[in-house]
mmCIF file of C-alpha atoms and ligand atoms in Angstrom:
data_model
loop_
_atom_site.group_PDB
_atom_site.id
_atom_site.type_symbol
_atom_site.label_atom_id
_atom_site.label_comp_id
_atom_site.label_asym_id
_atom_site.label_seq_id
_atom_site.Cartn_x
_atom_site.Cartn_y
_atom_site.Cartn_z
ATOM 1 C CA MET A 1 -9.219 -19.793 44.034
ATOM 2 C CA GLY A 2 -5.780 -21.268 43.448
ATOM 3 C CA SER A 3 -2.458 -19.472 43.285
ATOM 4 C CA PHE A 4 -1.921 -16.383 41.140
ATOM 5 C CA VAL A 5 0.327 -18.369 38.791
ATOM 6 C CA GLN A 6 -0.364 -22.065 38.223
ATOM 7 C CA VAL A 7 1.762 -24.140 35.871
ATOM 8 C CA LYS A 8 0.391 -27.687 35.652
ATOM 9 C CA ASP A 9 1.961 -30.656 33.858
ATOM 10 C CA VAL A 10 3.465 -28.569 31.076
ATOM 11 C CA TYR A 11 5.210 -30.324 28.209
ATOM 12 C CA LYS A 12 7.133 -28.631 25.432
ATOM 13 C CA ARG A 13 8.915 -30.637 22.756
ATOM 14 C CA TYR A 14 11.079 -29.413 19.920
ATOM 15 C CA ARG A 15 11.297 -31.713 16.935
ATOM 16 C CA MET A 16 14.539 -31.429 15.013
ATOM 17 C CA GLY A 17 14.431 -33.944 12.188
ATOM 18 C CA GLU A 18 14.645 -37.382 13.783
ATOM 19 C CA VAL A 19 15.367 -36.031 17.242
ATOM 20 C CA THR A 20 12.845 -34.709 19.738
ATOM 21 C CA ILE A 21 14.066 -32.495 22.561
ATOM 22 C CA THR A 22 11.752 -32.321 25.547
ATOM 23 C CA ALA A 23 12.426 -28.847 26.929
ATOM 24 C CA SER A 24 9.603 -29.003 29.505
ATOM 25 C CA ASP A 25 8.935 -32.494 30.793
ATOM 26 C CA GLY A 26 5.825 -32.310 32.957
ATOM 27 C CA VAL A 27 6.666 -29.030 34.702
ATOM 28 C CA SER A 28 4.377 -27.950 37.555
ATOM 29 C CA PHE A 29 4.698 -25.120 40.064
ATOM 30 C CA GLU A 30 2.701 -22.305 41.605
ATOM 31 C CA ILE A 31 3.566 -18.723 42.509
ATOM 32 C CA GLU A 32 1.533 -16.497 44.827
ATOM 33 C CA LYS A 33 0.680 -12.895 44.055
ATOM 34 C CA GLY A 34 3.389 -10.501 45.200
ATOM 35 C CA GLU A 35 6.040 -13.191 45.532
ATOM 36 C CA PHE A 36 9.640 -12.872 44.446
ATOM 37 C CA ALA A 37 10.236 -16.230 42.779
ATOM 38 C CA VAL A 38 13.540 -17.511 41.438
ATOM 39 C CA ILE A 39 13.776 -20.290 38.854
ATOM 40 C CA VAL A 40 17.254 -21.801 39.095
ATOM 41 C CA GLY A 41 18.981 -24.443 37.038
ATOM 42 C CA SER A 42 21.997 -25.057 34.879
ATOM 43 C CA SER A 43 22.250 -24.255 31.177
ATOM 44 C CA GLY A 44 19.728 -26.227 29.129
ATOM 45 C CA ALA A 45 17.604 -27.105 32.182
ATOM 46 C CA GLY A 46 14.527 -25.584 30.529
ATOM 47 C CA LYS A 47 14.284 -22.236 32.344
ATOM 48 C CA THR A 48 13.762 -19.957 29.346
ATOM 49 C CA THR A 49 11.342 -22.429 27.793
ATOM 50 C CA VAL A 50 8.992 -22.336 30.760
ATOM 51 C CA LEU A 51 9.329 -18.558 31.238
ATOM 52 C CA ASN A 52 8.481 -17.936 27.583
ATOM 53 C CA ILE A 53 5.423 -20.168 27.864
ATOM 54 C CA LEU A 54 4.370 -18.366 31.042
ATOM 55 C CA GLY A 55 4.801 -15.010 29.284
ATOM 56 C CA GLY A 56 2.839 -16.010 26.196
ATOM 57 C CA MET A 57 5.860 -15.859 23.888
ATOM 58 C CA ASP A 58 5.580 -19.556 23.225
ATOM 59 C CA GLN A 59 2.892 -22.202 23.686
ATOM 60 C CA CYS A 60 3.089 -25.562 25.402
ATOM 61 C CA ASP A 61 2.183 -28.866 23.752
ATOM 62 C CA GLU A 62 0.341 -30.148 26.814
ATOM 63 C CA GLY A 63 -0.576 -28.768 30.180
ATOM 64 C CA THR A 64 -2.291 -25.793 31.746
ATOM 65 C CA ILE A 65 -1.098 -22.278 32.548
ATOM 66 C CA LEU A 66 -3.330 -20.143 34.754
ATOM 67 C CA VAL A 67 -2.466 -16.535 35.550
ATOM 68 C CA ASP A 68 -4.784 -14.477 37.744
ATOM 69 C CA GLY A 69 -7.570 -16.953 37.091
ATOM 70 C CA CYS A 70 -7.215 -16.844 33.284
ATOM 71 C CA GLU A 71 -6.313 -19.941 31.308
ATOM 72 C CA VAL A 72 -3.420 -18.590 29.249
ATOM 73 C CA SER A 73 -2.730 -22.021 27.748
ATOM 74 C CA ARG A 74 -6.054 -21.840 25.884
ATOM 75 C CA TYR A 75 -5.522 -18.334 24.490
ATOM 76 C CA SER A 76 -5.767 -17.727 20.749
ATOM 77 C CA PRO A 77 -2.836 -15.953 19.042
ATOM 78 C CA LYS A 78 -4.738 -12.665 19.293
ATOM 79 C CA GLU A 79 -5.420 -13.177 23.005
ATOM 80 C CA LEU A 80 -1.754 -14.045 23.525
ATOM 81 C CA THR A 81 -0.710 -10.803 21.843
ATOM 82 C CA GLU A 82 -2.933 -8.847 24.218
ATOM 83 C CA TYR A 83 -1.689 -10.860 27.188
ATOM 84 C CA ARG A 84 1.948 -10.048 26.323
ATOM 85 C CA ARG A 85 1.061 -6.445 25.707
ATOM 86 C CA PHE A 86 -1.100 -5.717 28.743
ATOM 87 C CA ASP A 87 -0.271 -8.252 31.416
ATOM 88 C CA ILE A 88 3.415 -9.100 31.113
ATOM 89 C CA GLY A 89 6.619 -7.151 31.630
ATOM 90 C CA PHE A 90 9.804 -8.742 30.280
ATOM 91 C CA VAL A 91 13.394 -8.067 31.275
ATOM 92 C CA PHE A 92 16.129 -9.753 29.226
ATOM 93 C CA GLN A 93 19.792 -10.471 29.828
ATOM 94 C CA PHE A 94 20.954 -8.075 27.105
ATOM 95 C CA TYR A 95 18.382 -5.322 27.799
ATOM 96 C CA ASN A 96 16.926 -5.235 24.239
ATOM 97 C CA LEU A 97 16.733 -1.437 24.122
ATOM 98 C CA VAL A 98 16.242 0.452 20.863
ATOM 99 C CA GLN A 99 19.645 2.029 20.287
ATOM 100 C CA ASN A 100 18.540 5.178 18.471
ATOM 101 C CA LEU A 101 15.945 6.130 21.066
ATOM 102 C CA THR A 102 16.723 7.799 24.401
ATOM 103 C CA ALA A 103 15.995 6.101 27.722
ATOM 104 C CA LYS A 104 12.746 8.028 28.002
ATOM 105 C CA GLU A 105 11.729 7.236 24.419
ATOM 106 C CA ASN A 106 12.425 3.554 24.994
ATOM 107 C CA VAL A 107 10.019 3.575 27.932
ATOM 108 C CA GLU A 108 7.428 5.643 26.030
ATOM 109 C CA LEU A 109 7.536 3.199 23.138
ATOM 110 C CA ALA A 110 6.299 0.464 25.466
ATOM 111 C CA THR A 111 3.680 2.592 27.203
ATOM 112 C CA GLN A 112 2.139 3.743 23.904
ATOM 113 C CA ILE A 113 0.703 0.288 23.344
ATOM 114 C CA CYS A 114 -0.779 -0.408 26.760
ATOM 115 C CA ARG A 115 -3.846 0.519 28.746
ATOM 116 C CA GLU A 116 -2.981 2.261 31.994
ATOM 117 C CA PRO A 117 0.719 2.978 31.763
ATOM 118 C CA LYS A 118 2.830 4.799 34.269
ATOM 119 C CA ASP A 119 4.354 8.029 33.094
ATOM 120 C CA ALA A 120 7.778 7.285 31.528
ATOM 121 C CA GLU A 121 9.542 9.888 33.647
ATOM 122 C CA THR A 122 8.032 8.469 36.833
ATOM 123 C CA ALA A 123 9.120 4.958 35.882
ATOM 124 C CA LEU A 124 12.667 6.128 35.164
ATOM 125 C CA ARG A 125 12.797 8.095 38.413
ATOM 126 C CA GLU A 126 11.735 4.973 40.311
ATOM 127 C CA VAL A 127 14.702 3.049 38.950
ATOM 128 C CA GLY A 128 17.078 5.881 39.863
ATOM 129 C CA LEU A 129 17.597 7.296 36.380
ATOM 130 C CA ALA A 130 16.004 10.732 36.750
ATOM 131 C CA GLU A 131 19.207 12.367 35.542
ATOM 132 C CA ARG A 132 19.768 10.104 32.533
ATOM 133 C CA MET A 133 16.383 10.135 30.781
ATOM 134 C CA ASN A 134 17.663 11.862 27.673
ATOM 135 C CA ASN A 135 20.698 9.638 27.213
ATOM 136 C CA PHE A 136 20.904 7.012 24.497
ATOM 137 C CA PRO A 137 21.616 3.396 25.511
ATOM 138 C CA ALA A 138 25.222 3.644 24.265
ATOM 139 C CA GLN A 139 25.799 6.493 26.751
ATOM 140 C CA LEU A 140 24.701 4.306 29.675
ATOM 141 C CA SER A 141 26.495 1.528 31.555
ATOM 142 C CA GLY A 142 25.183 -2.024 31.403
ATOM 143 C CA GLY A 143 23.552 -1.653 34.816
ATOM 144 C CA GLU A 144 21.917 1.611 33.776
ATOM 145 C CA GLN A 145 20.650 0.058 30.550
ATOM 146 C CA GLN A 146 19.143 -2.768 32.562
ATOM 147 C CA ARG A 147 17.427 -0.151 34.757
ATOM 148 C CA VAL A 148 15.911 1.381 31.635
ATOM 149 C CA SER A 149 14.628 -2.016 30.575
ATOM 150 C CA ILE A 150 13.129 -2.551 34.039
ATOM 151 C CA ALA A 151 11.502 0.899 33.880
ATOM 152 C CA ARG A 152 10.155 -0.019 30.444
ATOM 153 C CA ALA A 153 8.654 -3.240 31.794
ATOM 154 C CA LEU A 154 7.224 -1.625 34.948
ATOM 155 C CA ALA A 155 5.750 1.382 33.141
ATOM 156 C CA LYS A 156 3.282 -1.042 31.574
ATOM 157 C CA ASN A 157 1.920 -1.814 35.046
ATOM 158 C CA PRO A 158 2.103 -5.538 34.310
ATOM 159 C CA LYS A 159 0.502 -8.289 36.357
ATOM 160 C CA LEU A 160 3.671 -10.309 36.153
ATOM 161 C CA LEU A 161 7.301 -9.261 35.726
ATOM 162 C CA LEU A 162 9.389 -11.970 34.044
ATOM 163 C CA CYS A 163 13.178 -11.603 34.040
ATOM 164 C CA ASP A 164 15.458 -13.979 32.123
ATOM 165 C CA GLU A 165 18.995 -13.811 33.593
ATOM 166 C CA PRO A 166 18.676 -10.054 34.302
ATOM 167 C CA THR A 167 22.124 -9.928 35.885
ATOM 168 C CA GLY A 168 23.827 -12.308 33.453
ATOM 169 C CA ALA A 169 25.724 -9.550 31.643
ATOM 170 C CA LEU A 170 26.644 -7.543 34.763
ATOM 171 C CA ASP A 171 29.397 -7.694 37.386
ATOM 172 C CA SER A 172 28.295 -8.947 40.798
ATOM 173 C CA ASP A 173 27.917 -5.544 42.503
ATOM 174 C CA THR A 174 25.872 -4.119 39.640
ATOM 175 C CA GLY A 175 23.907 -7.356 39.521
ATOM 176 C CA LYS A 176 23.056 -6.955 43.190
ATOM 177 C CA THR A 177 21.732 -3.421 42.709
ATOM 178 C CA ILE A 178 19.531 -4.708 39.896
ATOM 179 C CA LEU A 179 18.232 -7.588 42.029
ATOM 180 C CA LYS A 180 17.620 -5.171 44.898
ATOM 181 C CA LEU A 181 15.644 -2.934 42.551
ATOM 182 C CA LEU A 182 13.550 -5.917 41.444
ATOM 183 C CA GLN A 183 12.976 -7.037 45.023
ATOM 184 C CA ASP A 184 12.118 -3.515 46.241
ATOM 185 C CA THR A 185 9.610 -3.203 43.385
ATOM 186 C CA CYS A 186 8.103 -6.539 44.319
ATOM 187 C CA ARG A 187 7.636 -5.417 47.935
ATOM 188 C CA ARG A 188 6.513 -1.855 47.237
ATOM 189 C CA ASP A 189 4.034 -2.532 44.431
ATOM 190 C CA HIS A 190 3.054 -6.058 45.494
ATOM 191 C CA MET A 191 4.338 -7.029 42.040
ATOM 192 C CA THR A 192 4.774 -10.717 41.246
ATOM 193 C CA VAL A 193 8.346 -11.105 40.004
ATOM 194 C CA VAL A 194 9.950 -14.188 38.454
ATOM 195 C CA VAL A 195 13.716 -14.203 37.966
ATOM 196 C CA ILE A 196 15.615 -16.878 36.071
ATOM 197 C CA THR A 197 19.195 -17.541 37.070
ATOM 198 C CA HIS A 198 21.835 -20.240 36.865
ATOM 199 C CA ASN A 199 23.456 -18.721 39.990
ATOM 200 C CA HIS A 200 22.480 -20.654 43.133
ATOM 201 C CA ALA A 201 23.914 -17.894 45.327
ATOM 202 C CA ILE A 202 20.916 -15.725 44.456
ATOM 203 C CA THR A 203 18.318 -18.167 45.783
ATOM 204 C CA PRO A 204 18.334 -17.096 49.485
ATOM 205 C CA MET A 205 16.825 -13.719 48.511
ATOM 206 C CA ALA A 206 13.734 -15.309 46.968
ATOM 207 C CA ASP A 207 10.402 -16.065 48.623
ATOM 208 C CA ARG A 208 10.147 -19.163 46.457
ATOM 209 C CA VAL A 209 12.895 -21.146 44.758
ATOM 210 C CA ILE A 210 11.936 -23.446 41.879
ATOM 211 C CA THR A 211 14.805 -25.696 40.839
ATOM 212 C CA LEU A 212 14.775 -27.138 37.319
ATOM 213 C CA LYS A 213 16.946 -29.997 36.141
ATOM 214 C CA ASN A 214 16.737 -31.919 32.879
ATOM 215 C CA SER A 215 13.492 -30.119 31.940
ATOM 216 C CA LYS A 216 11.795 -31.177 35.201
ATOM 217 C CA VAL A 217 11.074 -29.481 38.505
ATOM 218 C CA MET A 218 13.511 -30.976 40.997
ATOM 219 C CA ASP A 219 12.482 -28.987 44.028
ATOM 220 C CA VAL A 220 10.293 -26.099 45.210
ATOM 221 C CA ARG A 221 11.369 -24.393 48.396
ATOM 222 C CA LEU A 222 9.872 -21.484 50.345
ATOM 223 C CA ASN A 223 12.086 -19.081 52.288
ATOM 224 C CA ASP A 224 10.202 -17.716 55.272
ATOM 225 C CA HIS A 225 12.944 -15.181 55.878
ATOM 226 C CA PRO A 226 14.562 -14.203 52.577
ATOM 227 C CA THR A 227 18.103 -12.847 52.892
ATOM 228 C CA PRO A 228 18.555 -9.194 51.895
ATOM 229 C CA VAL A 229 20.552 -8.977 48.663
ATOM 230 C CA GLU A 230 23.197 -6.877 50.410
ATOM 231 C CA GLU A 231 24.085 -9.866 52.584
ATOM 232 C CA ILE A 232 24.545 -12.274 49.688
ATOM 233 C CA GLU A 233 28.034 -12.916 48.320
ATOM 234 C CA TRP A 234 28.984 -14.311 44.933
HETATM 235 N N1 ATP B 1 13.567 -23.275 19.663
HETATM 236 C C1 ATP B 1 14.207 -24.377 20.050
HETATM 237 N N2 ATP B 1 14.436 -25.387 19.185
HETATM 238 C C2 ATP B 1 15.050 -26.519 19.586
HETATM 239 N N3 ATP B 1 15.474 -26.755 20.834
HETATM 240 C C3 ATP B 1 15.274 -25.797 21.736
HETATM 241 C C4 ATP B 1 14.634 -24.560 21.405
HETATM 242 N N4 ATP B 1 14.585 -23.799 22.536
HETATM 243 C C5 ATP B 1 15.168 -24.515 23.492
HETATM 244 N N5 ATP B 1 15.574 -25.720 23.036
HETATM 245 C C6 ATP B 1 16.229 -26.795 23.828
HETATM 246 O O1 ATP B 1 15.471 -27.026 24.989
HETATM 247 C C7 ATP B 1 16.314 -27.232 26.119
HETATM 248 C C8 ATP B 1 16.022 -26.210 27.191
HETATM 249 O O2 ATP B 1 16.401 -24.922 26.712
HETATM 250 P P1 ATP B 1 16.203 -23.585 27.540
HETATM 251 O O3 ATP B 1 16.575 -22.470 26.625
HETATM 252 O O4 ATP B 1 14.852 -23.551 28.127
HETATM 253 O O5 ATP B 1 17.286 -23.758 28.697
HETATM 254 P P2 ATP B 1 17.798 -22.742 29.803
HETATM 255 O O6 ATP B 1 17.634 -23.402 31.118
HETATM 256 O O7 ATP B 1 17.134 -21.427 29.607
HETATM 257 O O8 ATP B 1 19.361 -22.635 29.473
HETATM 258 P P3 ATP B 1 20.376 -21.360 29.559
HETATM 259 O O9 ATP B 1 20.717 -21.193 31.011
HETATM 260 O O10 ATP B 1 21.557 -21.805 28.754
HETATM 261 O O11 ATP B 1 19.679 -20.177 28.972
HETATM 262 C C9 ATP B 1 17.744 -27.169 25.583
HETATM 263 O O12 ATP B 1 18.174 -28.481 25.334
HETATM 264 C C10 ATP B 1 17.598 -26.399 24.293
HETATM 265 O O13 ATP B 1 18.582 -26.745 23.363
HETATM 266 MG MG1 MG B 2 17.809 -19.521 29.085
#
């Protein structure tokens, strides 16, 4: 048995008329179950491309993606839909909440379509929003809205939690509480968490740091003693 997540020689090209952009140029890395992994790189480095392929939102042109022993890269569109629905939790930079539903209804919307969901109230309590369940997104701060989106992702009981710049729209203190929440969840539930960032300051908190540059993996580093988020400054 190999690692929980295996990305092997992945290529993704976008053809735009005469020009071809190679957004993943032979990307390979592995992530172990229960790890807190950070994918870091500057804008355009190919971070979102590889995360979307890993989460079944996009498909690669070449290469292999294995998650929990399943070959995701060979999934049919129907299998990919089920994979996204049952196995993956997504957290986005701008939360992507439904504005005319309350926090609780936003979480329930996600749990209605999956197999063994957590109770929405439990999920919201776990992210510290017990008192705000009946608020609409517009009544919540950015950090609180991101907590709702994390509760929504975690209530699905996913195998893999994928977060694309989850702190990108937040100030640094709020960003730290969100990262701490993600890391605590990783430790408590043995959840495998992947966080994309362009902020190098975040990398000491990760178990594994995958650095992307020009659509390639530049470096993979393991931190034996990750730094608690509280001790990181940016
Ligand atoms: N759908 C698309 N069509 C054409 N080109 C694309 C598409 N998606 C991404 N690209 C290109 O692929 C490259 C990698 O993009 P990607 O979004 O993965 O970068 P990123 O590291 O997530 O950047 P950022 O930090 O700005 O979000 C970029 O050059 C981008 O313009
Ligand atoms: Mg991106």
